[in-house]
Amino acid sequence: MATGGADPGLGGALTAADAAAIRVLVVPVGRVRAARFWAWARELARCGAAGAVRLEFTTRTGEHEHLEGLQTHRQVLGVVGLADGAACADIGESSAAFAAEVAAHATAVASKCLAFDLDSEAVGVTAVTRADDVSEAVAELSESLVAALNVMAATLEEEEAAGAARRGAELERERMETGGGRLQKLRGDVLLMAGRVADALGAYSAAAEAGETVGDNLWQAAAAEGYCAALVQLAAHEPVVAGAYVSGMPGAAAHAGEGAAGVASGIAELHERVPALLKRCHAVAPILHAEACVRAALAVQAARAAQAGDAEQALQELAQGRASECAVGERRSAVAAWAARAWDCTHELGLADQLRVATAAGAVVASAGLRRRAAFYLRQFVLRAVPALMRAGRAEHSAQTAFPDGAAAFAAVSAQAAAVGPLPAA
């Protein structure tokens, strides 16, 4: 089965809390019917988004491999295989092939092989016949991943403590210059993924402070973005508690006593600092700046919605990756400016990234009531999606095809058009 492109329902959307997601690769095991594969893969994605720990199921890997050391959420930490009992002659042999597939991903710490339409039991394979079976399998996978992440966090903490003991307090600055702050940032990543948000905030804050001390702008920006993602996660469930952490980053403004709306404003301010930190870097991958600008636009729009209406709902929508509707009030121009800056970074990006940025930029400016600007991003999306749709109709899928089939491409275009909505009369 050809799965050269990413399904639009699997791990495609840009959100303000991407750093909290655990990336899980979904692969076909043996001979699999494409329609059945995508149906079960979408069910996996639905279950992964509904749990306490966020699993992002994807069929793509390696598109930004050079950034995996900086952003842990880009690493494949789990692998799920989908076997088709009706199409595969030997499920046992396919299970062995799946083991080899897992071994090929050095960063994977948990795996599970699921089989649908299976007539008999098979060793090493979990049969799934209904949505509840998938939900149970995802829960088991989540437990394994969280356990592994906690071990990783403890190892990083021990390494950090050992480094401090070797060098002594008087050489603390040297320790930071040689990677102590970076270890804290990576520890923050795994703590956030494991659901230990408060611990992650502390690690990110220490990492950002270390980066600021030694002028490590790239890792300071990465730590600041991780801090923002953790704060978004916390604010969605406990906005009062999150208020105490808004000023936890070096140089952050305090918003004490302002309630959930103040928390939203503080989160927006922190997100807007990340692109500024990235601009200080001598060289930075365009995708980092594009994504940071999209997240700034989302956060500013959430802050606008929080000031105008239900602040807690705006924070929840920000965590869920949805742009809050608010077409009135101040700072609409800031939302448009951040979206434009994100799009300006896409010229050097691949097709899939351009589509993701166009989708996110169009949705956020549409939510701010800027329909004509949204139409611009819709047009950019269509100009790129239509050739992908045409290629998807061929027998051989191009490596650049962004969709598994023409129907999926059409659905994605339709969804983007729906996000923009009706345009005002000329």
Short mmCIF file of C-alpha atoms in Angstrom, two decimals:
data_model
loop_
_atom_site.label_atom_id
_atom_site.label_comp_id
_atom_site.label_asym_id
_atom_site.label_seq_id
_atom_site.Cartn_x
_atom_site.Cartn_y
_atom_site.Cartn_z
CA MET A 1 0.00 0.00 0.00
CA ALA A 2 1.32 3.48 -0.87
CA THR A 3 1.29 5.86 2.07
CA GLY A 4 3.72 8.43 0.76
CA GLY A 5 1.61 11.36 1.91
CA ALA A 6 0.12 12.50 5.18
CA ASP A 7 -3.53 12.11 5.83
CA PRO A 8 -5.05 15.50 6.66
CA GLY A 9 -6.66 13.96 9.73
CA LEU A 10 -3.36 12.76 11.20
CA GLY A 11 -1.01 15.18 12.93
CA GLY A 12 -1.29 17.98 10.40
CA ALA A 13 -2.53 21.03 12.28
CA LEU A 14 -0.26 23.62 13.88
CA THR A 15 -1.18 24.33 17.49
CA ALA A 16 0.19 26.37 20.39
CA ALA A 17 0.80 23.19 22.38
CA ASP A 18 2.68 21.06 19.84
CA ALA A 19 5.58 20.57 22.27
CA ALA A 20 3.25 18.56 24.54
CA ALA A 21 2.48 15.98 21.82
CA ILE A 22 4.11 12.56 21.70
CA ARG A 23 4.72 11.63 18.08
CA VAL A 24 3.62 8.13 17.13
CA LEU A 25 4.28 6.76 13.66
CA VAL A 26 1.55 4.63 12.07
CA VAL A 27 2.81 2.09 9.53
CA PRO A 28 1.12 -0.59 7.41
CA VAL A 29 2.18 -4.12 8.33
CA GLY A 30 2.30 -6.43 5.34
CA ARG A 31 -0.40 -6.17 2.70
CA VAL A 32 -3.09 -3.69 3.79
CA ARG A 33 -6.15 -2.28 2.03
CA ALA A 34 -5.66 1.48 1.82
CA ALA A 35 -9.22 2.50 2.73
CA ARG A 36 -9.22 0.27 5.82
CA PHE A 37 -5.77 1.48 6.85
CA TRP A 38 -6.82 5.14 6.79
CA ALA A 39 -10.08 4.42 8.59
CA TRP A 40 -8.31 2.77 11.52
CA ALA A 41 -5.50 5.33 11.45
CA ARG A 42 -8.08 8.11 11.87
CA GLU A 43 -9.59 6.22 14.79
CA LEU A 44 -6.14 6.08 16.37
CA ALA A 45 -5.80 9.84 15.89
CA ARG A 46 -9.20 10.44 17.50
CA CYS A 47 -8.31 8.36 20.55
CA GLY A 48 -4.86 9.95 20.81
CA ALA A 49 -6.36 13.44 20.95
CA ALA A 50 -8.92 12.47 23.60
CA GLY A 51 -6.57 11.14 26.28
CA ALA A 52 -4.95 12.94 29.21
CA VAL A 53 -1.61 12.53 27.43
CA ARG A 54 -1.68 13.85 23.87
CA LEU A 55 -0.56 11.39 21.21
CA GLU A 56 -0.04 12.72 17.70
CA PHE A 57 -0.37 9.89 15.21
CA THR A 58 1.27 10.50 11.86
CA THR A 59 2.33 8.63 8.74
CA ARG A 60 5.19 11.00 7.98
CA THR A 61 8.66 10.96 9.44
CA GLY A 62 12.06 12.52 8.85
CA GLU A 63 10.87 15.74 7.16
CA HIS A 64 12.72 17.84 9.78
CA GLU A 65 15.14 15.30 11.14
CA HIS A 66 17.80 17.98 11.70
CA LEU A 67 15.55 19.63 14.32
CA GLU A 68 14.79 16.52 16.37
CA GLY A 69 17.61 17.21 18.81
CA LEU A 70 16.23 20.69 19.48
CA GLN A 71 12.52 19.85 19.60
CA THR A 72 11.78 16.48 21.15
CA HIS A 73 8.18 16.48 19.89
CA ARG A 74 9.51 15.97 16.36
CA GLN A 75 11.05 12.63 17.33
CA VAL A 76 9.17 9.39 16.74
CA LEU A 77 8.76 8.02 20.26
CA GLY A 78 6.17 5.37 19.45
CA VAL A 79 5.33 3.12 16.50
CA VAL A 80 1.96 1.49 15.80
CA GLY A 81 1.55 -1.09 13.08
CA LEU A 82 -1.77 -1.79 11.37
CA ALA A 83 -2.18 -5.27 9.90
CA ASP A 84 -5.07 -6.33 7.69
CA GLY A 85 -6.28 -9.82 8.58
CA ALA A 86 -8.30 -10.08 5.38
CA ALA A 87 -5.48 -9.04 3.03
CA CYS A 88 -2.40 -10.48 4.71
CA ALA A 89 -1.75 -14.19 4.24
CA ASP A 90 0.58 -14.57 7.25
CA ILE A 91 0.00 -12.21 10.17
CA GLY A 92 2.82 -13.85 12.14
CA GLU A 93 5.33 -13.06 9.40
CA SER A 94 4.01 -9.51 9.23
CA SER A 95 4.51 -9.18 12.98
CA ALA A 96 8.20 -10.01 12.53
CA ALA A 97 8.43 -7.37 9.80
CA PHE A 98 6.85 -4.86 12.19
CA ALA A 99 9.54 -5.60 14.78
CA ALA A 100 12.16 -4.73 12.18
CA GLU A 101 10.29 -1.50 11.39
CA VAL A 102 10.32 -0.52 15.07
CA ALA A 103 14.04 -1.27 15.34
CA ALA A 104 14.68 1.13 12.45
CA HIS A 105 13.49 4.04 14.62
CA ALA A 106 16.18 4.54 17.23
CA THR A 107 14.14 7.08 19.22
CA ALA A 108 11.07 4.84 19.60
CA VAL A 109 10.49 3.73 23.21
CA ALA A 110 7.12 1.95 22.82
CA SER A 111 5.26 0.10 20.08
CA LYS A 112 2.11 -1.88 19.39
CA CYS A 113 0.90 -3.95 16.45
CA LEU A 114 -2.84 -3.94 15.82
CA ALA A 115 -4.74 -6.16 13.39
CA PHE A 116 -8.23 -5.57 12.03
CA ASP A 117 -10.53 -8.05 10.26
CA LEU A 118 -8.58 -10.86 11.94
CA ASP A 119 -10.21 -14.33 11.95
CA SER A 120 -7.84 -16.02 14.42
CA GLU A 121 -5.41 -15.03 17.16
CA ALA A 122 -1.78 -14.27 16.31
CA VAL A 123 1.28 -13.89 18.52
CA GLY A 124 2.47 -10.33 19.03
CA VAL A 125 -0.66 -8.80 17.53
CA THR A 126 -3.64 -7.15 19.23
CA ALA A 127 -6.93 -7.69 17.40
CA VAL A 128 -9.23 -4.69 17.04
CA THR A 129 -12.83 -4.98 15.93
CA ARG A 130 -14.42 -1.80 17.32
CA ALA A 131 -13.51 1.69 18.49
CA ASP A 132 -13.31 0.59 22.15
CA ASP A 133 -10.54 -1.85 21.24
CA VAL A 134 -8.52 0.97 19.70
CA SER A 135 -9.15 3.16 22.74
CA GLU A 136 -7.83 0.43 25.05
CA ALA A 137 -4.76 -0.12 22.86
CA VAL A 138 -4.03 3.62 22.80
CA ALA A 139 -4.38 3.78 26.60
CA GLU A 140 -1.87 0.93 26.98
CA LEU A 141 0.52 2.60 24.56
CA SER A 142 0.18 5.89 26.49
CA GLU A 143 1.07 4.17 29.74
CA SER A 144 4.19 2.65 28.20
CA LEU A 145 5.24 5.97 26.68
CA VAL A 146 4.72 7.92 29.91
CA ALA A 147 6.72 5.34 31.89
CA ALA A 148 9.58 5.62 29.40
CA LEU A 149 9.43 9.43 29.44
CA ASN A 150 9.62 9.48 33.24
CA VAL A 151 12.73 7.31 33.08
CA MET A 152 14.23 9.70 30.50
CA ALA A 153 13.45 12.70 32.71
CA ALA A 154 15.08 11.05 35.72
CA THR A 155 18.17 10.22 33.64
CA LEU A 156 18.49 13.82 32.44
CA GLU A 157 18.08 15.08 36.01
CA GLU A 158 20.81 12.73 37.24
CA GLU A 159 23.10 13.86 34.42
CA GLU A 160 22.41 17.49 35.31
CA ALA A 161 23.11 16.88 39.02
CA ALA A 162 26.29 14.93 38.23
CA GLY A 163 27.56 17.78 36.08
CA ALA A 164 26.94 20.29 38.86
CA ALA A 165 28.73 18.09 41.41
CA ARG A 166 31.78 17.64 39.18
CA ARG A 167 32.25 21.30 38.45
CA GLY A 168 31.16 22.89 41.70
CA ALA A 169 29.16 26.04 42.30
CA GLU A 170 31.96 28.38 41.25
CA LEU A 171 31.91 26.91 37.75
CA GLU A 172 28.15 27.09 37.29
CA ARG A 173 28.47 29.48 34.34
CA GLU A 174 30.87 27.11 32.59
CA ARG A 175 28.44 24.27 33.16
CA MET A 176 25.67 26.23 31.51
CA GLU A 177 27.92 27.14 28.59
CA THR A 178 28.70 23.47 27.99
CA GLY A 179 25.13 22.31 27.85
CA GLY A 180 23.53 22.40 31.30
CA GLY A 181 20.75 24.69 30.08
CA ARG A 182 20.16 22.48 27.07
CA LEU A 183 19.75 19.43 29.28
CA GLN A 184 17.13 21.34 31.26
CA LYS A 185 15.29 22.17 28.07
CA LEU A 186 15.23 18.53 26.96
CA ARG A 187 14.12 17.51 30.45
CA GLY A 188 11.28 20.02 30.16
CA ASP A 189 10.24 18.39 26.87
CA VAL A 190 9.93 14.89 28.29
CA LEU A 191 8.24 16.11 31.48
CA LEU A 192 5.65 18.01 29.44
CA MET A 193 4.94 15.01 27.24
CA ALA A 194 4.54 12.86 30.34
CA GLY A 195 1.90 15.25 31.68
CA ARG A 196 4.05 16.68 34.48
CA VAL A 197 3.33 20.26 33.48
CA ALA A 198 4.46 22.08 36.66
CA ASP A 199 7.82 20.26 36.62
CA ALA A 200 8.20 21.04 32.93
CA LEU A 201 7.61 24.76 33.55
CA GLY A 202 10.40 24.79 36.12
CA ALA A 203 12.82 23.03 33.78
CA TYR A 204 11.99 25.33 30.84
CA SER A 205 12.39 28.44 33.00
CA ALA A 206 15.84 27.30 34.16
CA ALA A 207 16.82 26.47 30.57
CA ALA A 208 15.69 29.87 29.27
CA GLU A 209 17.56 31.66 32.04
CA ALA A 210 20.71 29.69 31.23
CA GLY A 211 20.34 30.48 27.53
CA GLU A 212 19.92 34.16 28.26
CA THR A 213 22.99 34.16 30.52
CA VAL A 214 25.32 32.74 27.87
CA GLY A 215 23.61 34.21 24.78
CA ASP A 216 22.39 30.86 23.46
CA ASN A 217 19.48 32.42 21.58
CA LEU A 218 18.32 29.32 19.71
CA TRP A 219 17.98 27.15 22.80
CA GLN A 220 16.56 30.05 24.78
CA ALA A 221 13.87 30.42 22.10
CA ALA A 222 13.21 26.66 22.13
CA ALA A 223 12.88 26.71 25.93
CA ALA A 224 10.57 29.74 25.77
CA GLU A 225 8.36 27.98 23.22
CA GLY A 226 8.24 24.87 25.41
CA TYR A 227 7.31 27.05 28.38
CA CYS A 228 4.48 28.58 26.34
CA ALA A 229 3.18 25.13 25.35
CA ALA A 230 3.23 23.97 28.99
CA LEU A 231 1.50 27.15 30.10
CA VAL A 232 -1.20 26.71 27.45
CA GLN A 233 -1.81 23.15 28.65
CA LEU A 234 -2.04 24.27 32.27
CA ALA A 235 -4.22 27.30 31.55
CA ALA A 236 -6.77 25.17 29.70
CA HIS A 237 -7.52 23.22 32.89
CA GLU A 238 -6.36 25.44 35.76
CA PRO A 239 -6.23 29.10 34.67
CA VAL A 240 -5.85 30.36 38.25
CA VAL A 241 -2.78 28.18 38.81
CA ALA A 242 -1.40 29.15 35.39
CA GLY A 243 -1.58 32.80 36.43
CA ALA A 244 1.25 32.21 38.89
CA TYR A 245 3.50 30.96 36.10
CA VAL A 246 2.86 33.69 33.52
CA SER A 247 5.75 35.79 34.83
CA GLY A 248 8.02 32.77 35.32
CA MET A 249 10.18 33.44 32.26
CA PRO A 250 13.09 35.91 32.38
CA GLY A 251 11.79 39.40 31.52
CA ALA A 252 8.12 38.36 31.43
CA ALA A 253 5.50 40.87 32.58
CA ALA A 254 3.28 40.06 35.56
CA HIS A 255 -0.47 39.71 35.12
CA ALA A 256 -1.42 38.96 38.71
CA GLY A 257 -5.04 39.50 39.66
CA GLU A 258 -6.25 39.81 36.07
CA GLY A 259 -7.95 36.40 35.97
CA ALA A 260 -8.13 34.13 32.94
CA ALA A 261 -8.08 37.09 30.55
CA GLY A 262 -4.80 38.23 32.10
CA VAL A 263 -3.37 34.73 31.72
CA ALA A 264 -4.34 34.76 28.03
CA SER A 265 -2.65 38.14 27.55
CA GLY A 266 0.49 36.89 29.31
CA ILE A 267 0.59 33.78 27.12
CA ALA A 268 0.27 35.96 24.01
CA GLU A 269 3.15 38.19 25.14
CA LEU A 270 5.35 35.16 25.77
CA HIS A 271 4.54 33.71 22.34
CA GLU A 272 5.40 37.01 20.68
CA ARG A 273 8.86 36.92 22.27
CA VAL A 274 9.82 33.63 20.61
CA PRO A 275 10.16 34.95 17.01
CA ALA A 276 12.19 37.87 18.37
CA LEU A 277 14.60 35.44 20.02
CA LEU A 278 14.86 33.43 16.81
CA LYS A 279 15.71 36.58 14.84
CA ARG A 280 18.80 37.03 17.02
CA CYS A 281 20.18 33.70 15.82
CA HIS A 282 22.87 33.74 13.16
CA ALA A 283 20.98 31.13 11.15
CA VAL A 284 17.68 29.46 11.90
CA ALA A 285 15.55 26.95 10.01
CA PRO A 286 12.65 28.79 8.29
CA ILE A 287 10.14 26.26 9.64
CA LEU A 288 10.99 27.29 13.22
CA HIS A 289 10.25 30.94 12.53
CA ALA A 290 7.10 30.18 10.50
CA GLU A 291 5.63 27.99 13.23
CA ALA A 292 6.55 30.47 15.97
CA CYS A 293 4.77 33.26 14.09
CA VAL A 294 1.65 31.12 13.60
CA ARG A 295 1.59 30.34 17.32
CA ALA A 296 1.99 34.02 18.13
CA ALA A 297 -1.02 34.80 15.91
CA LEU A 298 -3.08 32.07 17.60
CA ALA A 299 -2.12 33.29 21.07
CA VAL A 300 -2.88 36.94 20.27
CA GLN A 301 -6.27 35.94 18.84
CA ALA A 302 -7.00 33.88 21.97
CA ALA A 303 -6.10 36.89 24.13
CA ARG A 304 -8.44 39.08 22.07
CA ALA A 305 -11.27 36.57 22.49
CA ALA A 306 -10.54 36.28 26.22
CA GLN A 307 -10.83 40.04 26.66
CA ALA A 308 -14.08 40.17 24.69
CA GLY A 309 -15.89 37.13 26.08
CA ASP A 310 -15.39 33.80 27.82
CA ALA A 311 -11.69 33.80 28.76
CA GLU A 312 -11.61 30.20 29.99
CA GLN A 313 -13.17 28.94 26.76
CA ALA A 314 -10.60 30.91 24.75
CA LEU A 315 -7.78 29.24 26.69
CA GLN A 316 -9.30 25.80 26.13
CA GLU A 317 -9.63 26.44 22.40
CA LEU A 318 -6.01 27.59 22.24
CA ALA A 319 -4.88 24.31 23.81
CA GLN A 320 -7.06 22.37 21.35
CA GLY A 321 -5.53 24.15 18.38
CA ARG A 322 -8.67 26.07 17.47
CA ALA A 323 -8.64 29.79 16.71
CA SER A 324 -11.18 31.58 18.93
CA GLU A 325 -13.78 33.63 17.08
CA CYS A 326 -13.53 37.36 17.82
CA ALA A 327 -14.01 39.89 15.03
CA VAL A 328 -14.09 43.00 17.23
CA GLY A 329 -11.69 44.74 19.58
CA GLU A 330 -8.04 45.71 19.46
CA ARG A 331 -4.98 43.99 17.96
CA ARG A 332 -6.62 42.52 14.86
CA SER A 333 -3.72 44.00 12.92
CA ALA A 334 -1.29 42.06 15.15
CA VAL A 335 -3.01 38.79 14.26
CA ALA A 336 -2.74 39.65 10.55
CA ALA A 337 0.90 40.72 10.91
CA TRP A 338 1.98 37.50 12.63
CA ALA A 339 0.18 35.42 10.00
CA ALA A 340 1.90 37.40 7.22
CA ARG A 341 5.30 36.93 8.84
CA ALA A 342 4.65 33.21 9.03
CA TRP A 343 3.76 33.06 5.34
CA ASP A 344 6.86 35.07 4.40
CA CYS A 345 8.97 32.22 5.80
CA THR A 346 7.40 29.51 3.62
CA HIS A 347 9.26 30.09 0.35
CA GLU A 348 12.01 27.66 1.36
CA LEU A 349 9.65 25.08 2.85
CA GLY A 350 8.32 21.88 1.33
CA LEU A 351 4.77 21.43 0.10
CA ALA A 352 3.38 19.84 3.27
CA ASP A 353 4.72 22.65 5.45
CA GLN A 354 3.38 25.32 3.09
CA LEU A 355 -0.08 23.75 3.27
CA ARG A 356 0.05 23.59 7.07
CA VAL A 357 1.08 27.23 7.40
CA ALA A 358 -1.51 28.38 4.84
CA THR A 359 -4.24 26.46 6.67
CA ALA A 360 -3.28 27.83 10.09
CA ALA A 361 -2.78 31.39 8.86
CA GLY A 362 -6.08 31.38 6.99
CA ALA A 363 -8.00 30.00 9.96
CA VAL A 364 -6.60 32.48 12.49
CA VAL A 365 -7.16 35.61 10.38
CA ALA A 366 -10.66 34.37 9.50
CA SER A 367 -11.41 33.99 13.21
CA ALA A 368 -10.40 37.63 13.62
CA GLY A 369 -12.96 38.63 10.98
CA LEU A 370 -10.32 39.39 8.33
CA ARG A 371 -12.06 37.57 5.49
CA ARG A 372 -10.15 39.06 2.58
CA ARG A 373 -6.82 38.15 4.16
CA ALA A 374 -8.19 34.68 4.83
CA ALA A 375 -9.12 34.41 1.15
CA PHE A 376 -5.49 35.12 0.24
CA TYR A 377 -4.30 32.12 2.29
CA LEU A 378 -7.11 29.98 0.87
CA ARG A 379 -5.90 30.84 -2.63
CA GLN A 380 -2.30 29.96 -1.72
CA PHE A 381 -3.53 26.68 -0.28
CA VAL A 382 -5.55 25.80 -3.39
CA LEU A 383 -2.70 26.73 -5.75
CA ARG A 384 -0.56 24.14 -4.00
CA ALA A 385 -3.20 21.54 -3.13
CA VAL A 386 -4.69 21.15 -6.60
CA PRO A 387 -1.42 19.92 -8.21
CA ALA A 388 -1.06 17.52 -5.26
CA LEU A 389 -4.61 16.28 -5.89
CA MET A 390 -3.81 15.70 -9.55
CA ARG A 391 -0.64 13.79 -8.71
CA ALA A 392 -2.55 11.70 -6.17
CA GLY A 393 -4.72 10.37 -8.98
CA ARG A 394 -1.76 8.72 -10.63
CA ALA A 395 -0.76 5.13 -10.02
CA GLU A 396 2.62 6.12 -8.58
CA HIS A 397 2.43 8.59 -5.71
CA SER A 398 5.03 11.34 -5.71
CA ALA A 399 7.13 11.70 -2.55
CA GLN A 400 5.84 15.28 -2.40
CA THR A 401 2.16 14.32 -2.51
CA ALA A 402 0.56 15.72 0.61
CA PHE A 403 -2.53 13.49 0.59
CA PRO A 404 -3.18 9.74 0.37
CA ASP A 405 -5.79 10.12 -2.36
CA GLY A 406 -7.76 12.65 -4.34
CA ALA A 407 -10.75 12.48 -2.00
CA ALA A 408 -8.57 13.43 0.97
CA ALA A 409 -7.13 16.37 -0.95
CA PHE A 410 -10.59 17.58 -1.91
CA ALA A 411 -11.72 17.25 1.72
CA ALA A 412 -8.76 19.33 2.86
CA VAL A 413 -9.49 22.07 0.32
CA SER A 414 -13.15 22.07 1.36
CA ALA A 415 -12.21 22.33 5.03
CA GLN A 416 -9.95 25.29 4.31
CA ALA A 417 -12.71 27.02 2.35
CA ALA A 418 -15.15 26.42 5.21
CA ALA A 419 -12.67 27.98 7.66
CA VAL A 420 -12.57 31.16 5.59
CA GLY A 421 -16.37 31.37 5.22
CA PRO A 422 -18.30 33.65 2.90
CA LEU A 423 -16.46 36.71 1.64
CA PRO A 424 -17.91 40.21 1.97
CA ALA A 425 -19.34 41.82 -1.15
CA ALA A 426 -16.88 43.85 -3.21
#
